[in-house]
Structure formats: C-alpha cells, structure tokens
Amino acid sequence: MSPTICLIPGDGIGQEVIPETARVLAHLCPDITFTQANAGWETFERTGSALPQATLARAAQADAILFGATQSPTDGRKTGYASPILALRQHFDLYANLRPTIALLPGQPPVDLLIVRENSEGLYIREEESDGETAIARRRITRRASQRTARVALEHARARRGRLTIIHKANVLPLTDGLFRRAALEVAEDYPDVQMEDMLVDAAAMWLVKDPARFDVLVAPNLYGDILSDLAAGLVGGLGLAPSANIGDNRVAVFEPVHGSAPDIAGQGVANPTAALLSGAMALEHLGRVEEARRLRIAIYAALQSAPLPADLGGNASTIEFTETVIHAL
Ligand code: NAI
Ligand code: MG
C-alpha cells in the first residue's frame, strides 16, 4: 500500500529542512505520496489561525505527518496565538513523545538513549493565572496518561537494552510526581524482564552529563522530558541532530525535529537538516518501511563522518549541500 505523508514545514528553518527531508524520502521511497499543509505564525498572521481546519483535515488523511517547527510569540495571550504542535498532539491524542539521543559524531561518548516524554498533560495544560504579583500554573498528572506513556517506554525498553529509568521529583511533589512514579511502577509489573530504577529529575540531569551511557530508556512527565531531551541533544552535538516522534494509539503520528524555527539562522540556508532527516527515518519505521529507515540512518551517519558538515557542527555545508551528501551516500 502506498502511504501518504503530510508535510507541515511551519516557520523559519522548518521551511528549509522539511522540503529537503521530503526530497530524501521521495528518493528512498518513490511510492510515497506527499501532501502539504500550513501552520504557524506566518499562517496565523495571514489567516487568523495557527492551525487551520484545512490543515487538520489534510493531516487526518495522512499516514504520517512531518512537522518542521513554528515560531511562537513569548506572550501568545496578547494575540490569541496557540502553538500548533501542542494542538496537533491534543487533536490526534499523541500522548507519548519519543526523543532518541544517539552519538553520531566521531569522538563522542557512547550515548544511545531514548527519552519517552508524557505529551498530553503536566504543566502543558497551560492553566496559568496571575494578578501581576503572584502567578500560578496548574499541573495535571493522571494515572491514565502516566500509565499509557509508561507502557510505551516499557515496550521500547524491552526491545532495546531492557532498562527503564522513571524521572520524577516526588520528594517535593508527592501527589503529582508521586502519582506519575507509582503509575509507571504499576505498569512495570507487566514487564518483569525490564530492569527498573527511579531517579529525581535534578540527579538525572547530573548523571546525563556525567555518565550518559548508563541510561537506556527514560520516562518523564512532560516538562522534565522536554528539558532533559534538549540536554541530551546537547551532549551529542546539539538540536541540529535531535529527532522526535509524537505517537498515540491511532494511525496518525507526527514526526518533528526537536528544534524550533531558529530565527537567528532562518532564511540563510544553513540549518542542519539531520534532525528532520532522522525524524523522517522514524516516520518510515512508523510506515513499516524498516529497511528504508535503516538505509537512511546509515547514509546520515556516513554523511556526518565526512566533510563538509553543517555550520552548527563547525563546517560550512549548506542545508542543501548536506542533504546532497546524504542522497549521495544512499
Ligand atoms: P531553536 O531550536 O529554534 O534554536 C535554538 C538554537 O539552536 C539557535 O541558536 C538555533 O540557531 C540553533 N538551531 C536549532 N536548530 C538548528 C538546526 N537544525 N541547525 C542549526 N542550528 C540550529 O529554539 P529557540 O531559539 O528557543 O526558539 C525559536 C522559536 O522556535 C521560538 O518561537 C519557539 O517558540 C519556537 N519553538 C518551536 C518548537 C516547535 O515548533 N516544536 C520547538 C522549540 C521552539
Ligand atoms: Mg523543547
């Protein structure tokens, strides 16, 4: 069956790395159909909606969505702008965010870990209030969301090296983080073959820097997962290399580089496409194109061992030149 991927490049460098990724995927799998849809700040300014209904409709018809990045104003309330990626995650109930970190560059420590981030609640319910002097954010943790995220993490741990670390701060937040931790431990009873540990989020930050090779899979509430996954990306060369997947129980899943729209380099043609390309490899796996995904990964690794590298890795390759190196390696 010929699958459909919906491209949502978004803003800034999303518009540079997503078309290049589509070019590579089309080269690998000529039978894939690509559709295109709009989201983000530019779309909001033009249409009044950051995620138009037409985009949701097109996305719903696809087997996978490849999302670039969007630009968010720091104070969205002033304009009514709402982050499209958060809305997409909610709309399609993509409750788990997979963020793998693998050392790909020569001379790096042997990092190969996966952060599974709860993707639907925590502080991201965005219930804030303020009287100008005191500001309060509500944070929701549910057993259901924690358990289903933990199950995804445990399945991955089982398929990998069989270790799972539960990240929390239950010493300070015994009700919310305590529930997250307990819920994960409950599901872990179904996985006696997975070795469990739990760790406070601050200690996890330290161990990720000091000895990242000790980790296999980590499962974390939304904000901790967001922060620790950027930290992990920093260990192996930065956001230009970090892919992610947003998955749920349905067919539709959203694949996106972890990075944002990078306004400081947007429009210059120098963004590193690797994070988007690796997200494309995750999309291929989701579509059952496991062999093509493997070939793409090998080609990306080969391109990263050769010169020239993209600017964020100290080289002078443009986005297009680096993509050409990957296609050549394929
Ligand atoms: P960012 O990820 O856009 O950039 C952080 C730094 O990393 C910048 O110096 C940038 O140049 C560099 N960088 C990121 N990706 C790169 C790549 N592929 N190649 C080379 N260098 C790269 O994060 P920042 O600056 O905090 O946010 C910029 C905008 O992006 C904001 O409006 C933010 O809200 C939005 N954002 C959107 C996300 C999404 O759509 N999922 C995720 C993160 C941020
Ligand atoms: Mg982030």
Short mmCIF file of C-alpha atoms and ligand atoms in Angstrom, two decimals:
data_model
loop_
_atom_site.label_atom_id
_atom_site.label_comp_id
_atom_site.label_asym_id
_atom_site.label_seq_id
_atom_site.Cartn_x
_atom_site.Cartn_y
_atom_site.Cartn_z
CA MET A 1 0.00 0.00 0.00
CA SER A 2 1.32 3.42 -0.89
CA PRO A 3 1.45 5.67 2.15
CA THR A 4 0.82 9.39 2.41
CA ILE A 5 2.98 11.81 4.39
CA CYS A 6 1.59 15.25 5.13
CA LEU A 7 4.31 17.92 5.26
CA ILE A 8 3.78 20.85 7.61
CA PRO A 9 7.00 22.89 7.32
CA GLY A 10 5.79 25.74 9.58
CA ASP A 11 8.04 28.76 10.12
CA GLY A 12 11.72 29.65 9.89
CA ILE A 13 14.10 26.77 9.24
CA GLY A 14 11.11 24.39 9.20
CA GLN A 15 10.62 25.66 5.65
CA GLU A 16 14.22 24.74 4.85
CA VAL A 17 14.67 21.33 6.46
CA ILE A 18 11.26 19.78 5.71
CA PRO A 19 11.40 20.14 1.90
CA GLU A 20 14.91 18.67 1.95
CA THR A 21 13.71 15.75 4.07
CA ALA A 22 10.81 15.16 1.67
CA ARG A 23 13.31 15.10 -1.19
CA VAL A 24 15.32 12.36 0.53
CA LEU A 25 12.23 10.33 1.44
CA ALA A 26 10.93 10.57 -2.13
CA HIS A 27 14.32 9.34 -3.37
CA LEU A 28 14.18 6.36 -0.98
CA CYS A 29 10.50 5.50 -1.38
CA PRO A 30 9.20 6.76 -4.74
CA ASP A 31 5.73 5.38 -3.97
CA ILE A 32 5.10 7.74 -1.04
CA THR A 33 2.55 10.46 -1.75
CA PHE A 34 3.26 13.85 -0.17
CA THR A 35 0.65 16.40 0.75
CA GLN A 36 1.38 19.83 2.14
CA ALA A 37 -0.38 21.95 4.78
CA ASN A 38 0.19 25.21 6.64
CA ALA A 39 0.63 26.02 10.31
CA GLY A 40 2.47 28.51 12.45
CA TRP A 41 2.99 32.19 12.96
CA GLU A 42 3.01 33.18 9.29
CA THR A 43 -0.18 31.22 8.78
CA PHE A 44 -1.70 32.89 11.83
CA GLU A 45 -0.85 36.36 10.56
CA ARG A 46 -2.33 35.54 7.17
CA THR A 47 -5.46 33.61 8.22
CA GLY A 48 -6.04 34.30 11.91
CA SER A 49 -5.48 30.64 12.77
CA ALA A 50 -2.14 28.99 13.55
CA LEU A 51 -3.58 25.57 12.72
CA PRO A 52 -6.36 25.96 10.14
CA GLN A 53 -9.14 23.36 9.86
CA ALA A 54 -7.90 22.54 6.35
CA THR A 55 -4.53 21.54 7.85
CA LEU A 56 -6.17 19.26 10.41
CA ALA A 57 -8.29 17.67 7.67
CA ARG A 58 -5.27 17.04 5.45
CA ALA A 59 -3.23 15.73 8.37
CA ALA A 60 -6.02 13.33 9.35
CA GLN A 61 -5.91 11.76 5.88
CA ALA A 62 -2.18 11.05 6.06
CA ASP A 63 -0.39 8.03 7.50
CA ALA A 64 2.31 10.23 8.99
CA ILE A 65 2.86 13.93 9.45
CA LEU A 66 6.27 15.54 9.11
CA PHE A 67 6.25 18.79 11.03
CA GLY A 68 9.05 21.37 10.87
CA ALA A 69 8.81 23.99 13.57
CA THR A 70 6.72 27.03 14.31
CA GLN A 71 7.55 30.32 15.87
CA SER A 72 5.64 31.33 18.99
CA PRO A 73 5.39 34.79 20.46
CA THR A 74 6.58 34.79 24.07
CA ASP A 75 3.21 36.12 25.20
CA GLY A 76 0.68 34.39 23.00
CA ARG A 77 -2.32 35.57 25.02
CA LYS A 78 -1.98 39.05 23.60
CA THR A 79 -2.68 37.78 20.12
CA GLY A 80 -4.75 34.64 20.62
CA TYR A 81 -1.99 32.55 19.03
CA ALA A 82 -1.85 28.94 20.22
CA SER A 83 1.06 26.60 19.49
CA PRO A 84 0.14 24.33 16.56
CA ILE A 85 2.28 21.41 17.69
CA LEU A 86 0.55 21.32 21.09
CA ALA A 87 -2.82 21.49 19.31
CA LEU A 88 -1.81 18.67 16.92
CA ARG A 89 -0.72 16.48 19.83
CA GLN A 90 -4.05 17.07 21.55
CA HIS A 91 -6.16 16.72 18.41
CA PHE A 92 -4.73 13.32 17.49
CA ASP A 93 -4.20 12.23 21.13
CA LEU A 94 -0.47 11.75 20.57
CA TYR A 95 0.26 11.03 24.19
CA ALA A 96 3.87 9.90 24.02
CA ASN A 97 6.83 11.83 22.66
CA LEU A 98 9.82 9.70 21.70
CA ARG A 99 13.14 11.52 21.77
CA PRO A 100 16.11 9.32 20.96
CA THR A 101 19.65 10.56 21.50
CA ILE A 102 22.48 8.74 19.78
CA ALA A 103 26.11 9.80 19.50
CA LEU A 104 26.74 10.07 15.76
CA LEU A 105 29.88 12.17 15.57
CA PRO A 106 33.42 10.84 15.90
CA GLY A 107 34.97 11.10 19.36
CA GLN A 108 31.71 11.27 21.32
CA PRO A 109 30.87 9.21 24.41
CA PRO A 110 28.77 6.11 23.60
CA VAL A 111 25.33 7.68 24.15
CA ASP A 112 22.33 5.70 22.95
CA LEU A 113 19.24 6.55 24.96
CA LEU A 114 15.55 7.21 24.47
CA ILE A 115 13.53 9.72 26.43
CA VAL A 116 9.80 8.99 26.45
CA ARG A 117 8.07 12.19 27.42
CA GLU A 118 4.46 12.33 28.57
CA ASN A 119 2.94 14.53 25.91
CA SER A 120 -0.60 15.44 26.94
CA GLU A 121 -0.66 16.98 30.40
CA GLY A 122 1.68 18.14 33.17
CA LEU A 123 2.33 21.87 33.01
CA TYR A 124 1.41 21.89 29.32
CA ILE A 125 -2.30 22.14 30.10
CA ARG A 126 -1.43 25.86 30.24
CA GLU A 127 -3.72 26.82 33.09
CA GLU A 128 -1.98 29.90 34.40
CA GLU A 129 -3.33 32.78 36.40
CA SER A 130 -1.72 35.95 37.65
CA ASP A 131 -2.70 39.13 39.44
CA GLY A 132 0.56 40.73 38.37
CA GLU A 133 2.27 39.98 41.68
CA THR A 134 1.66 36.28 42.03
CA ALA A 135 1.43 33.89 39.12
CA ILE A 136 0.28 30.31 39.43
CA ALA A 137 0.41 27.44 36.96
CA ARG A 138 -1.65 24.30 37.45
CA ARG A 139 -0.11 20.97 36.63
CA ARG A 140 -2.21 17.91 35.91
CA ILE A 141 -0.95 14.36 36.29
CA THR A 142 -3.35 11.47 35.73
CA ARG A 143 -2.85 7.76 36.32
CA ARG A 144 -4.19 7.04 32.82
CA ALA A 145 -1.79 9.34 30.97
CA SER A 146 1.15 8.28 33.12
CA GLN A 147 0.42 4.59 32.63
CA ARG A 148 -0.03 4.71 28.88
CA THR A 149 3.20 6.68 28.50
CA ALA A 150 4.99 4.23 30.80
CA ARG A 151 3.72 1.33 28.70
CA VAL A 152 5.24 2.86 25.55
CA ALA A 153 8.53 3.34 27.42
CA LEU A 154 8.50 -0.23 28.75
CA GLU A 155 7.84 -1.66 25.28
CA HIS A 156 10.82 0.28 23.95
CA ALA A 157 12.98 -0.76 26.90
CA ARG A 158 12.08 -4.39 26.25
CA ALA A 159 13.08 -4.03 22.59
CA ARG A 160 16.31 -2.22 23.48
CA ARG A 161 18.67 -2.95 26.38
CA GLY A 162 15.97 -3.71 28.97
CA ARG A 163 16.43 -0.77 31.36
CA LEU A 164 13.95 1.95 32.30
CA THR A 165 14.54 5.00 34.50
CA ILE A 166 11.47 6.80 35.87
CA ILE A 167 12.16 10.53 36.17
CA HIS A 168 10.28 12.50 38.83
CA LYS A 169 10.52 14.92 41.73
CA ALA A 170 8.25 13.06 44.13
CA ASN A 171 10.21 14.27 47.14
CA VAL A 172 8.86 17.79 46.54
CA LEU A 173 5.69 16.93 44.62
CA PRO A 174 4.48 13.70 46.24
CA LEU A 175 0.93 13.95 44.89
CA THR A 176 1.63 14.77 41.24
CA ASP A 177 5.07 13.30 40.62
CA GLY A 178 4.30 10.61 43.19
CA LEU A 179 1.34 9.52 41.09
CA PHE A 180 3.44 9.54 37.91
CA ARG A 181 6.08 7.37 39.56
CA ARG A 182 3.57 4.95 41.09
CA ALA A 183 1.63 4.62 37.85
CA ALA A 184 4.81 3.76 35.95
CA LEU A 185 5.79 1.19 38.58
CA GLU A 186 2.32 -0.38 38.35
CA VAL A 187 2.65 -0.91 34.60
CA ALA A 188 6.19 -2.20 35.09
CA GLU A 189 4.75 -5.22 36.91
CA ASP A 190 3.74 -6.48 33.44
CA TYR A 191 7.40 -6.24 32.36
CA PRO A 192 9.42 -8.32 34.81
CA ASP A 193 12.17 -8.57 32.19
CA VAL A 194 12.78 -4.79 32.30
CA GLN A 195 15.13 -3.53 34.97
CA MET A 196 13.56 -0.51 36.70
CA GLU A 197 15.06 2.40 38.57
CA ASP A 198 13.66 5.75 39.54
CA MET A 199 15.58 8.98 39.78
CA LEU A 200 14.97 12.58 40.79
CA VAL A 201 14.99 14.87 37.78
CA ASP A 202 17.85 17.03 39.08
CA ALA A 203 20.03 14.00 39.71
CA ALA A 204 19.11 12.72 36.26
CA ALA A 205 20.39 15.97 34.74
CA MET A 206 23.70 15.44 36.52
CA TRP A 207 24.00 11.76 35.51
CA LEU A 208 23.09 12.54 31.92
CA VAL A 209 26.09 14.84 31.74
CA LYS A 210 28.45 12.70 33.82
CA ASP A 211 27.66 9.23 32.53
CA PRO A 212 25.05 9.24 29.74
CA ALA A 213 25.95 5.68 28.73
CA ARG A 214 24.31 4.38 31.92
CA PHE A 215 20.85 5.19 30.51
CA ASP A 216 18.72 3.15 28.14
CA VAL A 217 15.10 4.40 28.25
CA LEU A 218 13.86 7.24 30.47
CA VAL A 219 10.20 8.06 31.05
CA ALA A 220 9.34 11.52 32.31
CA PRO A 221 6.47 13.92 32.93
CA ASN A 222 6.03 16.48 30.16
CA LEU A 223 8.28 19.38 31.23
CA TYR A 224 11.11 17.24 32.62
CA GLY A 225 11.13 15.24 29.39
CA ASP A 226 11.26 18.44 27.34
CA ILE A 227 14.22 19.82 29.27
CA LEU A 228 16.20 16.61 29.66
CA SER A 229 15.86 15.77 25.97
CA ASP A 230 17.37 19.11 24.96
CA LEU A 231 20.15 18.46 27.47
CA ALA A 232 20.71 15.02 25.97
CA ALA A 233 20.78 16.55 22.47
CA GLY A 234 23.45 18.94 23.72
CA LEU A 235 25.65 16.02 24.71
CA VAL A 236 25.91 14.75 21.15
CA GLY A 237 26.14 17.88 19.02
CA GLY A 238 23.01 19.89 19.63
CA LEU A 239 19.49 20.43 18.36
CA GLY A 240 20.53 20.10 14.73
CA LEU A 241 20.76 16.34 15.35
CA ALA A 242 17.74 15.63 17.57
CA PRO A 243 14.63 13.97 16.09
CA SER A 244 11.32 13.10 17.74
CA ALA A 245 8.03 11.30 17.23
CA ASN A 246 4.62 12.04 18.72
CA ILE A 247 2.62 8.84 18.88
CA GLY A 248 -0.71 7.60 20.19
CA ASP A 249 -2.87 4.54 19.65
CA ASN A 250 -4.11 5.63 16.23
CA ARG A 251 -2.56 5.52 12.78
CA VAL A 252 -1.65 9.20 12.60
CA ALA A 253 1.64 10.18 14.19
CA VAL A 254 3.64 13.39 13.98
CA PHE A 255 7.40 13.36 13.40
CA GLU A 256 9.39 16.52 14.04
CA PRO A 257 12.87 17.75 14.78
CA VAL A 258 13.14 18.78 18.44
CA HIS A 259 14.42 22.21 17.45
CA GLY A 260 12.32 25.31 16.84
CA SER A 261 12.17 27.80 13.97
CA ALA A 262 15.69 29.14 14.73
CA PRO A 263 15.02 32.78 13.79
CA ASP A 264 18.73 33.55 14.24
CA ILE A 265 19.66 31.48 11.17
CA ALA A 266 16.36 31.24 9.27
CA GLY A 267 16.49 32.20 5.61
CA GLN A 268 20.23 31.67 5.30
CA GLY A 269 20.07 28.10 4.01
CA VAL A 270 22.48 26.86 6.68
CA ALA A 271 20.20 24.87 9.02
CA ASN A 272 21.35 21.35 9.76
CA PRO A 273 18.73 19.02 8.20
CA THR A 274 19.87 15.98 10.23
CA ALA A 275 17.22 16.31 12.96
CA ALA A 276 14.49 16.47 10.33
CA LEU A 277 16.06 13.62 8.32
CA LEU A 278 16.24 11.40 11.42
CA SER A 279 12.60 12.31 12.13
CA GLY A 280 11.91 11.17 8.58
CA ALA A 281 13.60 7.85 9.37
CA MET A 282 11.31 7.48 12.39
CA ALA A 283 8.34 8.20 10.09
CA LEU A 284 9.49 5.48 7.69
CA GLU A 285 9.63 3.00 10.58
CA HIS A 286 6.12 4.00 11.56
CA LEU A 287 5.03 3.28 7.97
CA GLY A 288 6.60 -0.17 8.15
CA ARG A 289 9.47 0.84 5.85
CA VAL A 290 12.04 -0.51 8.27
CA GLU A 291 14.69 -1.35 5.69
CA GLU A 292 14.47 2.09 4.06
CA ALA A 293 14.70 3.71 7.50
CA ARG A 294 17.83 1.69 8.23
CA ARG A 295 19.37 2.73 4.92
CA LEU A 296 18.57 6.37 5.59
CA ARG A 297 20.18 6.22 9.05
CA ILE A 298 23.33 4.64 7.64
CA ALA A 299 23.50 7.32 4.94
CA ILE A 300 23.10 10.09 7.54
CA TYR A 301 25.83 8.54 9.73
CA ALA A 302 28.11 8.31 6.69
CA ALA A 303 27.45 11.96 5.76
CA LEU A 304 28.28 13.01 9.33
CA GLN A 305 31.64 11.24 9.15
CA SER A 306 32.64 13.18 6.04
CA ALA A 307 33.15 16.84 5.22
CA PRO A 308 31.74 19.35 4.88
CA LEU A 309 29.47 19.35 7.93
CA PRO A 310 26.68 21.88 8.52
CA ALA A 311 27.57 25.12 10.29
CA ASP A 312 26.26 24.10 13.73
CA LEU A 313 28.80 21.25 13.66
CA GLY A 314 31.63 23.56 12.69
CA GLY A 315 31.52 23.08 8.93
CA ASN A 316 30.36 25.18 6.01
CA ALA A 317 27.87 22.91 4.23
CA SER A 318 24.54 24.47 3.39
CA THR A 319 21.29 22.64 4.15
CA ILE A 320 21.04 21.59 0.51
CA GLU A 321 24.70 20.55 0.22
CA PHE A 322 24.48 18.35 3.30
CA THR A 323 21.27 16.77 2.01
CA GLU A 324 23.05 16.07 -1.27
CA THR A 325 25.79 14.26 0.66
CA VAL A 326 23.13 12.08 2.31
CA ILE A 327 21.48 11.31 -1.04
CA HIS A 328 24.89 10.51 -2.49
CA ALA A 329 25.54 8.13 0.43
CA LEU A 330 22.22 6.43 -0.28
P1 NAI B 1 15.51 26.85 18.42
O1 NAI B 1 15.54 25.37 18.49
O2 NAI B 1 14.76 27.43 17.28
O3 NAI B 1 17.03 27.40 18.35
C1 NAI B 1 17.95 27.27 19.40
C2 NAI B 1 19.38 27.42 18.87
O4 NAI B 1 19.74 26.24 18.16
C3 NAI B 1 19.51 28.55 17.89
O5 NAI B 1 20.77 29.15 18.06
C4 NAI B 1 19.43 27.90 16.55
O6 NAI B 1 20.10 28.56 15.53
C5 NAI B 1 20.05 26.54 16.83
N1 NAI B 1 19.45 25.50 15.97
C6 NAI B 1 18.26 24.91 16.14
N2 NAI B 1 18.02 24.03 15.17
C7 NAI B 1 19.09 24.07 14.35
C8 NAI B 1 19.43 23.39 13.15
N3 NAI B 1 18.62 22.47 12.58
N4 NAI B 1 20.62 23.68 12.57
C9 NAI B 1 21.44 24.57 13.12
N5 NAI B 1 21.19 25.26 14.25
C10 NAI B 1 20.01 25.00 14.86
O7 NAI B 1 14.94 27.37 19.80
P2 NAI B 1 14.59 28.87 20.25
O8 NAI B 1 15.54 29.84 19.65
O9 NAI B 1 14.47 28.77 21.70
O10 NAI B 1 13.14 29.16 19.68
C11 NAI B 1 12.89 29.80 18.43
C12 NAI B 1 11.41 29.73 18.13
O11 NAI B 1 11.04 28.36 17.88
C13 NAI B 1 10.52 30.23 19.26
O12 NAI B 1 9.47 30.97 18.70
C14 NAI B 1 9.98 28.94 19.88
O13 NAI B 1 8.72 29.12 20.45
C15 NAI B 1 9.91 28.03 18.69
N6 NAI B 1 9.99 26.60 19.00
C16 NAI B 1 9.14 25.78 18.33
C17 NAI B 1 9.17 24.43 18.50
C18 NAI B 1 8.23 23.59 17.71
O14 NAI B 1 7.62 24.06 16.78
N7 NAI B 1 8.06 22.33 18.02
C19 NAI B 1 10.11 23.80 19.43
C20 NAI B 1 11.02 24.75 20.06
C21 NAI B 1 10.94 26.10 19.86
MG MG B 2 11.78 21.72 23.68
#
